Coordinates of C-alpha atoms and ligand atoms in Angstrom, one line a residue:
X109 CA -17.5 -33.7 -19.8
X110 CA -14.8 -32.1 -18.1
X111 CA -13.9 -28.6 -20.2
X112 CA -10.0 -27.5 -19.6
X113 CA -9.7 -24.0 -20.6
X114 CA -7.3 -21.6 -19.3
X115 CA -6.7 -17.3 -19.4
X116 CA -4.5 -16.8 -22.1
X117 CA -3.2 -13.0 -23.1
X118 CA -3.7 -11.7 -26.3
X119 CA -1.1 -9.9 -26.7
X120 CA -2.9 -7.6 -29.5
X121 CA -5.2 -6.4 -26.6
X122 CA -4.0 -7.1 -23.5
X123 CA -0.5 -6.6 -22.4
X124 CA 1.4 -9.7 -21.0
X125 CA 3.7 -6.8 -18.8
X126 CA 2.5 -4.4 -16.4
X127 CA 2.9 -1.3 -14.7
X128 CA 2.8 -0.8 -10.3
X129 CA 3.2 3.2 -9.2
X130 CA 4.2 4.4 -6.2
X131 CA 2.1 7.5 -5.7
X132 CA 3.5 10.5 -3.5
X133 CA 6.5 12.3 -6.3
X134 CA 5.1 10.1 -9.0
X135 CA 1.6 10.7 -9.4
X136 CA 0.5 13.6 -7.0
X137 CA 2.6 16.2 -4.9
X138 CA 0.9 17.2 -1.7
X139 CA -2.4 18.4 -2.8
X140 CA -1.5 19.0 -6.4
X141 CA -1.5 16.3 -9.0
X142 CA 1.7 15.9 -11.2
X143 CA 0.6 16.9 -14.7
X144 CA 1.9 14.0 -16.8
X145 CA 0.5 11.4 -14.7
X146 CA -3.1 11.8 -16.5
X147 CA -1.5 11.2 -19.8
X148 CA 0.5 8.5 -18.5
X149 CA -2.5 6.4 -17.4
X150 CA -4.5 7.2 -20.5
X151 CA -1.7 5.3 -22.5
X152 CA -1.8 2.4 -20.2
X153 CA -6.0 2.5 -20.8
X154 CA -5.3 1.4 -24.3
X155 CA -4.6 5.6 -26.1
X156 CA -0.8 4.0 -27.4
X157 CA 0.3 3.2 -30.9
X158 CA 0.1 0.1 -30.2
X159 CA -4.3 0.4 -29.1
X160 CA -2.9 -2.1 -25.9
X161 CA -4.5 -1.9 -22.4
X162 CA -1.6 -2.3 -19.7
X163 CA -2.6 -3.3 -16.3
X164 CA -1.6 -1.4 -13.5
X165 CA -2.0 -1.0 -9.7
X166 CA -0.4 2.0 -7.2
X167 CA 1.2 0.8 -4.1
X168 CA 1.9 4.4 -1.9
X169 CA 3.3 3.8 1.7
X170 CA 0.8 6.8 2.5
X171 CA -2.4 5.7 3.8
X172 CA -5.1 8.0 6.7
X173 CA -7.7 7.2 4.8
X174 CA -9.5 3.6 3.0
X175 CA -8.7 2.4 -0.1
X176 CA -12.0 3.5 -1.3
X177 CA -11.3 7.0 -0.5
X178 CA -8.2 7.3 -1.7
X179 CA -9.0 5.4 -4.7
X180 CA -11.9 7.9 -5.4
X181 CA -9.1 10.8 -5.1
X182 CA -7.0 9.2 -7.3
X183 CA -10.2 8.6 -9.8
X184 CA -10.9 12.5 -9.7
X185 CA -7.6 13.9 -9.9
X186 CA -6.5 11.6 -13.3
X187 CA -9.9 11.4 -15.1
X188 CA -9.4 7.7 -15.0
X189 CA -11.3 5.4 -12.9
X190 CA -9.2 3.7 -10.3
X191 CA -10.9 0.5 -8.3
X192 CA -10.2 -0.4 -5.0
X193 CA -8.5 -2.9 -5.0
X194 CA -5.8 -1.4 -7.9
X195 CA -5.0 0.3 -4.8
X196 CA -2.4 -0.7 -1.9
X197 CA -1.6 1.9 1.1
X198 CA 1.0 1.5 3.5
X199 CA -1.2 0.2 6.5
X200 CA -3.9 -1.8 4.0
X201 CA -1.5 -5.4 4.5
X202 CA -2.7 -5.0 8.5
X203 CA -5.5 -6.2 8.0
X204 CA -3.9 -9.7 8.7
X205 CA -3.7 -8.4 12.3
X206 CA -7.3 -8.0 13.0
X207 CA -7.6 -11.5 14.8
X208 CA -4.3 -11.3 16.5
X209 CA -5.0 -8.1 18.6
X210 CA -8.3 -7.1 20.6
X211 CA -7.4 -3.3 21.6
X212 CA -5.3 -1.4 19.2
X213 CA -3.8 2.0 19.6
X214 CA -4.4 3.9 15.9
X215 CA -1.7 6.5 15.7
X216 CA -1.7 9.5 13.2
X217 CA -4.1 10.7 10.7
X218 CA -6.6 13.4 10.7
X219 CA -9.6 13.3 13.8
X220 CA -11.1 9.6 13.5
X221 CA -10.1 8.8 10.1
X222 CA -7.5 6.1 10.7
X223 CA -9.3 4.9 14.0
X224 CA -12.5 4.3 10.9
X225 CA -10.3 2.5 9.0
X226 CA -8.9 0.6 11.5
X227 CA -12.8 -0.8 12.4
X228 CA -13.8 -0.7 8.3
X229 CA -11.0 -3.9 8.2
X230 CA -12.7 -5.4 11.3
X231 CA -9.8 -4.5 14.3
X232 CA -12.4 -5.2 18.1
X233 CA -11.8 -2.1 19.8
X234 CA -9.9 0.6 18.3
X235 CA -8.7 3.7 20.7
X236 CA -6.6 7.0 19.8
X237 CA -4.3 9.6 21.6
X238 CA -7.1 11.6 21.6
X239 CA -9.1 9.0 23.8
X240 CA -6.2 9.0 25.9
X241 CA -5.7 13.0 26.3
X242 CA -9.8 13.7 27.0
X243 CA -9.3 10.6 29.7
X244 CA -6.7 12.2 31.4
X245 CA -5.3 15.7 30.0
X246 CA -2.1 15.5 32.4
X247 CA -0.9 12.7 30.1
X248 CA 0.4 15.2 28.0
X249 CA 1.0 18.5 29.5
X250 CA 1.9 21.0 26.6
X251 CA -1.2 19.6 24.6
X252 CA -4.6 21.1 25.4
X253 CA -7.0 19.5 23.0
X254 CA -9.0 22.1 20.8
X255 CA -12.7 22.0 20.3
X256 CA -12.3 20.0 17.1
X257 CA -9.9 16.7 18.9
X258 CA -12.8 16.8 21.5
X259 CA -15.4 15.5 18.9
X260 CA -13.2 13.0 17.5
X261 CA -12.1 11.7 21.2
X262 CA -14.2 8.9 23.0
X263 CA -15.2 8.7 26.4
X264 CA -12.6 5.8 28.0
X265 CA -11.5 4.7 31.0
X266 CA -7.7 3.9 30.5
X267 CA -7.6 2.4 34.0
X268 CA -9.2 -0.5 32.7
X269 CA -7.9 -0.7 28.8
X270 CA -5.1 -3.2 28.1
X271 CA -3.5 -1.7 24.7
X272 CA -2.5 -5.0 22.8
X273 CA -0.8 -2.8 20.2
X274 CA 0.6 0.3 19.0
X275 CA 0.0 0.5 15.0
X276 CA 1.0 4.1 13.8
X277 CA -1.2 3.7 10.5
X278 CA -0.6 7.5 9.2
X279 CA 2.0 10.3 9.9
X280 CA 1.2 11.8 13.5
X281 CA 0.1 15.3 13.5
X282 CA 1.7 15.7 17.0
X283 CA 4.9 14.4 17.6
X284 CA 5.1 15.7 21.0
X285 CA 2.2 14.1 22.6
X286 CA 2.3 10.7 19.8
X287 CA 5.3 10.0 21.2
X288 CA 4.7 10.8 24.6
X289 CA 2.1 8.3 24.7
X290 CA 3.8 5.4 22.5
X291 CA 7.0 5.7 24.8
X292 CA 4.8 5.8 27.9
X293 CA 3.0 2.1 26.4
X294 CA 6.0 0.4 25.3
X295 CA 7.4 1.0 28.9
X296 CA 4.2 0.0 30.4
X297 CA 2.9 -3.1 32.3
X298 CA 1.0 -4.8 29.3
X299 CA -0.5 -1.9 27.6
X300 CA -2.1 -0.4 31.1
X301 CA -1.5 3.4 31.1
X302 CA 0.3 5.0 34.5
X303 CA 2.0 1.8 34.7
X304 CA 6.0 1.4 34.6
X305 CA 7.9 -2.2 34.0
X306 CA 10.9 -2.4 35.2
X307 CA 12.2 -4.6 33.0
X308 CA 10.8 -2.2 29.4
X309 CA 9.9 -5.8 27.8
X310 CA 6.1 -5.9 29.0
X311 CA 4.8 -3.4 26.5
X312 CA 2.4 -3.6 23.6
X313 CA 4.3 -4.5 20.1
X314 CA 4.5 -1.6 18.0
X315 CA 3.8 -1.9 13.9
X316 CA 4.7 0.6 11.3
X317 CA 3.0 1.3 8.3
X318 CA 5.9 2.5 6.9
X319 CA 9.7 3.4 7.2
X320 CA 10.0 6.7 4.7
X321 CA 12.5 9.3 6.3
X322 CA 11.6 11.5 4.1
X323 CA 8.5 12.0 1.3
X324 CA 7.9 14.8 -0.8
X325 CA 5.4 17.2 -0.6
X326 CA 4.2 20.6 -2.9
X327 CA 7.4 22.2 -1.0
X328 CA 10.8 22.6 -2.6
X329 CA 12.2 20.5 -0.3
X330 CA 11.3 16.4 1.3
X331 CA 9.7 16.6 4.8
X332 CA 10.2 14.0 7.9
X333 CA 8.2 11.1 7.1
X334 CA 6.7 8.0 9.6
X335 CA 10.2 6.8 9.4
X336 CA 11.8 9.9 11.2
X337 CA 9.5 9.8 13.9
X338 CA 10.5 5.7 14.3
X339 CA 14.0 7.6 14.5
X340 CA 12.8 9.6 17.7
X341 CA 11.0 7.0 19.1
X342 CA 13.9 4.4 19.0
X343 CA 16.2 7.4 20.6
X344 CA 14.1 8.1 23.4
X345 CA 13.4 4.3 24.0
X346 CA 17.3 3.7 24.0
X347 CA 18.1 7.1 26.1
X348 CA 15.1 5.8 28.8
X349 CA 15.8 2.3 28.9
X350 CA 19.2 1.6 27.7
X351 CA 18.0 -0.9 24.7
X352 CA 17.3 -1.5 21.4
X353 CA 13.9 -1.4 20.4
X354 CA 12.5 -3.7 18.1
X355 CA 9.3 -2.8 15.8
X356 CA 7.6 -4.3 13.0
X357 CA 7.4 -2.4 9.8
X358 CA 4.9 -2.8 6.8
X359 CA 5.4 -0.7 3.5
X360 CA 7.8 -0.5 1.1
X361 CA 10.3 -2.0 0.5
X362 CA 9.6 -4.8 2.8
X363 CA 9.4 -8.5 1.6
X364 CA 5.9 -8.9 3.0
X365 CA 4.4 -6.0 1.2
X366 CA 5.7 -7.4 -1.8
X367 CA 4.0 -10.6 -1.7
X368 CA 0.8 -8.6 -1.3
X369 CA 1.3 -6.4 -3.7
X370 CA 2.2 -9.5 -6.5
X371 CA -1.5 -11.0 -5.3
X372 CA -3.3 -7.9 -5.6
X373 CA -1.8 -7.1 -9.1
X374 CA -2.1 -10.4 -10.1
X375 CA -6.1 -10.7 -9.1
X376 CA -6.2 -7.0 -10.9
X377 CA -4.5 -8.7 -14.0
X378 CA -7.0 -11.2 -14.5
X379 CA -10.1 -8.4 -13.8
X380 CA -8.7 -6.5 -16.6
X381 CA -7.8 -9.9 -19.1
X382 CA -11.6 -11.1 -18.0
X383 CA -13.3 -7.8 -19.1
X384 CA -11.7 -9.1 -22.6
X385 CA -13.4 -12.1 -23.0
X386 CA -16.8 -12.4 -23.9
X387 CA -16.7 -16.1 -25.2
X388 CA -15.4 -19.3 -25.7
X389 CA -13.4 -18.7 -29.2
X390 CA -12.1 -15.6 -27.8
X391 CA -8.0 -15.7 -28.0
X392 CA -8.3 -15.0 -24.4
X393 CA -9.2 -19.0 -23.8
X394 CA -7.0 -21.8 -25.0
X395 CA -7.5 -25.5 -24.8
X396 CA -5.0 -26.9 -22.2
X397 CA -2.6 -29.6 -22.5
X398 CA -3.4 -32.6 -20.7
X399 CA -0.2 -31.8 -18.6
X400 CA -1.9 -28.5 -17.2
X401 CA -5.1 -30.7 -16.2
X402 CA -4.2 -30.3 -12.6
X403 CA -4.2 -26.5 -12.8
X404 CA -7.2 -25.8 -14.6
X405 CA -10.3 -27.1 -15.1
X406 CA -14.2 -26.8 -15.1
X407 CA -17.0 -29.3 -16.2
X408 CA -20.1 -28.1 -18.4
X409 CA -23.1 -29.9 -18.7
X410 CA -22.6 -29.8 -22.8
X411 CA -19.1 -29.6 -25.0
X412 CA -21.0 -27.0 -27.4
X413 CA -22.8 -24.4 -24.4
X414 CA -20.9 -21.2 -24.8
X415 CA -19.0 -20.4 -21.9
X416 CA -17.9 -16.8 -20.9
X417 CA -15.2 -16.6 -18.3
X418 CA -17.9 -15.3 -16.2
X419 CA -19.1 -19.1 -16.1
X420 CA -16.4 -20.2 -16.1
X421 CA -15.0 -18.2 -13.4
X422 CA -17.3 -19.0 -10.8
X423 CA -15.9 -22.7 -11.5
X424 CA -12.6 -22.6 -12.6
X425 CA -9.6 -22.0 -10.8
X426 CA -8.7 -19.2 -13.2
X427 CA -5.2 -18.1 -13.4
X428 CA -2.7 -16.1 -15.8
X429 CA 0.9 -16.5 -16.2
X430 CA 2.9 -14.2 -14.3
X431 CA 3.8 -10.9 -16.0
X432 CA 6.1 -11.3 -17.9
X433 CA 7.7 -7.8 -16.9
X434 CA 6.1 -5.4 -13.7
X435 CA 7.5 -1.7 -14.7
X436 CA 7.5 0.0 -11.2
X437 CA 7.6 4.0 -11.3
X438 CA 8.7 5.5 -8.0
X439 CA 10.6 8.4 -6.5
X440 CA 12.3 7.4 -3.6
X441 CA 15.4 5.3 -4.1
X442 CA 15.1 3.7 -0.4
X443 CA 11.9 2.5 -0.9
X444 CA 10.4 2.6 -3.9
X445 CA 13.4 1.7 -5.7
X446 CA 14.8 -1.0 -3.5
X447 CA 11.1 -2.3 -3.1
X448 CA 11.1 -3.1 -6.8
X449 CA 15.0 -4.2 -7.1
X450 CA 15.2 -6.6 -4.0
X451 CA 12.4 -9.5 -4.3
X452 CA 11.5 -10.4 -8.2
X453 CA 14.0 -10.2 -11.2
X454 CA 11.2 -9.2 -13.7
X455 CA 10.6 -6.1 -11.6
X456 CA 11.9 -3.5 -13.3
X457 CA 12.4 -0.2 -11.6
X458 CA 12.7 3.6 -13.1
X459 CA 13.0 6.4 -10.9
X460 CA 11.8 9.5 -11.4
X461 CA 12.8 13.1 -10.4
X462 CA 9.7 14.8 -9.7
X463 CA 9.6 13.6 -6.1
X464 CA 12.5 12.9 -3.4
X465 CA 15.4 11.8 -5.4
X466 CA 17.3 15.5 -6.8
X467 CA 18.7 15.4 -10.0
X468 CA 22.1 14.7 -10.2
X469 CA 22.8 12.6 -6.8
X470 CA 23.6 9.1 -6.6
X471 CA 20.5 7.9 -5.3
X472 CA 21.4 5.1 -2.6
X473 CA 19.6 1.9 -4.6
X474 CA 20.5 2.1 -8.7
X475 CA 17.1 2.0 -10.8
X476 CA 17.3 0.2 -13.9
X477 CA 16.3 3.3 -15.5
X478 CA 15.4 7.0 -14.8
X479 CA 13.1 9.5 -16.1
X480 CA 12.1 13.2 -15.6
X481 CA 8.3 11.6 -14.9
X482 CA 5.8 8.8 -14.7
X483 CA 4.5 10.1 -18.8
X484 CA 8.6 9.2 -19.7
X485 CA 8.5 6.1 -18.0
X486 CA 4.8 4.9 -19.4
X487 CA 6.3 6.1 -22.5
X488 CA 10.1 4.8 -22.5
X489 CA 8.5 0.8 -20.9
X490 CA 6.3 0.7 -23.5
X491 CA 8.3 1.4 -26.4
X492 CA 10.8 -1.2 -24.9
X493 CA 8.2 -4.0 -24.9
X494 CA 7.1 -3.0 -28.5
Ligands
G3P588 O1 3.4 9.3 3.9 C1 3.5 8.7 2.6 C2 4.9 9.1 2.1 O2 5.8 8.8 3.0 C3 5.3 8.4 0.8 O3 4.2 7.9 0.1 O4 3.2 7.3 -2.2 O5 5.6 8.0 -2.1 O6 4.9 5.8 -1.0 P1 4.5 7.2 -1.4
MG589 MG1 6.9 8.4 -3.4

């Protein structure tokens, strides 16, 4: 017979809200890691008053490494263990462009890491600046490339490569030749280095991971981010051709990133609500009215086998109603806090002040709340829901 059984939340266990953290001025600080955050995340593992188990997933426009990596960092540095796919970095969302491009560009990073990435989520034929400066070392003059850039460069022949697009995944490490390179591309006759169009329009497209000005480090004060450097770019593309230029941007606080980001912490929701159930008569599963039948269903060969959700999910279409609040903890009012304000009404955003946003300014997008750090915020959200 056919079995209807949905995901329900117990809301003794499980709790029906959850929590999304930026990561850079919430959870880590250039190489050291904000001291609150490990308590924070202990108290959304279920150590609360309250013994409840919060979901939650980081979404950082940083990114120069894979998700594995950085989730492994993140595992190490909070004595919690963080999954892959809890984790979303400013570049992860182009994997959509892997059939839409043959020959990328991969701008910024350390030596291959983001050209590794790039080919880890499938992208044909991925090339660097640094292929481009062993090919031909007059491409940018002021940039001799050390002993250390030679290992990571490949041997190419940009005579022949068409460059279908530019996609600066990470923050350049050299401005000065980056940008020589981009500009020299987007002026191009599509994507052949040494070529000029005369008409600036024939160049490769050129994608974003991000748009932060500004992000802060383990120095007193923010540093220029991959949005500054889109700054430079745009004025030397306006001073050299006259015109705007148009790019494409991922990250926060676009719309796009947030429509990934609602799927990944919605599949991460129903990991953590699954590890709950362990059978049939668990709260987690509820018979469903006959006007759900649509939405969810599985057939059993008996009424009376036990079913886990682990049976069950291979067959049903398992879903869980949406959150019914996302907490988002960030520290940088034009993304992080108009990321969370701008595309869902049960967002709710708290800023912190242990990142870009200085005490005491107006930041430019009003949180719904604000905290001295993520430990307040874990600690202020959940008292609010309790
Ligand atoms: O390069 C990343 C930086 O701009 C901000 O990262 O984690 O604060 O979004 P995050
Ligand atoms: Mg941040």
């Amino acid at each position: 017979s056919r079995i209807q059984k949905k995901l329900v939340i117990d809301h003794q266990r499980v709790a029906s809200y959850a929590f999304c953290f930026d990561i850079d001025g919430v959870i880590v600080k250039g190489p050291e890691t904000i001291p609150e955050a490990k308590t924070a995340l202990k108290m959304l593992n279920g150590d609360n008053p309250y013994n409840i188990k919060v979901p939650y997933i980081f979404v950082t426009n940083g990114g120069g490494r894979s998700e594995k990596a950085r989730c492994q960092d993140l595992s190490k540095r909070l004595n919690v263990p963080v999954a892959q796919n809890q984790v979303i970095q400013g570049h992860t969302p182009m994997k959509d462009l892997i059939n839409v491009f043959k020959t990328v560009l991969v701008v910024g990073g350390v030596g291959n890491d983001c050209r590794n990435v790039a080919l880890e989520y499938g992208f044909e034929d991925v090339v660097t600046p640094l292929d481009i400066m062993k090919w031909n070392p007059s491409v940018t003059p002021y940039h001799t490339l050390t002993e250390q850039e030679l290992k990571f460069a490949e041997d190419r022949d940009f005579n022949n490569v068409k460059i279908d697009a530019i996609l600066v995944f990470a923050d350049s490490r050299n401005w000065a030749a980056d940008q020589q390179i981009i500009l020299e591309l987007l002026l191009s006759r599509n994507g052949y280095m040494g070529t000029a169009s005369d008409t600036f329009d024939q160049g490769p497209g050129l994608f974003f991971a991000h748009s932060d000005f500004v992000w802060a480090t383990n120095y007193k004060l923010s540093r220029y981010g991959m949005g500054a450097l889109q700054v430079s770019i745009a004025a030397l593309y306006r001073e050299h051709t006259g015109k705007e230029l148009k790019v494409t941007r991922f990250g926060k606080p676009q719309r796009g990133t947030f429509r990934y980001t609602s799927k990944v912490l919605t599949n991460w929701r129903k990991d953590v609500l699954e590890e709950h159930v362990d059978n049939t008569d668990s709260p987690f599963i509820s018979d469903i009215s006959d006007e759900d039948e649509d939405d969810y269903f599985s057939t059993s060969d008996t009424d009376d086998e036990p079913l886990t959700v682990q049976a069950l999910s291979g067959k049903l279409k398992l879903d869980i109603p949406p959150a019914s609040t996302v907490y988002f903890v960030g520290d940088t009012p034009e993304s992080d806090i108009r990321f969370a304000n701008s595309h869902d009404a049960s967002w709710f955003s708290i800023l912190v002040k242990t990142g870009v946003y200085q005490n005491g300014t107006v930041p430019r997008y009003q949180p719904k709340h604000t905290c001295e750090n993520v430990l307040e915020a874990v600690q202020f959200a959940i008292e609010r829901e309790h």
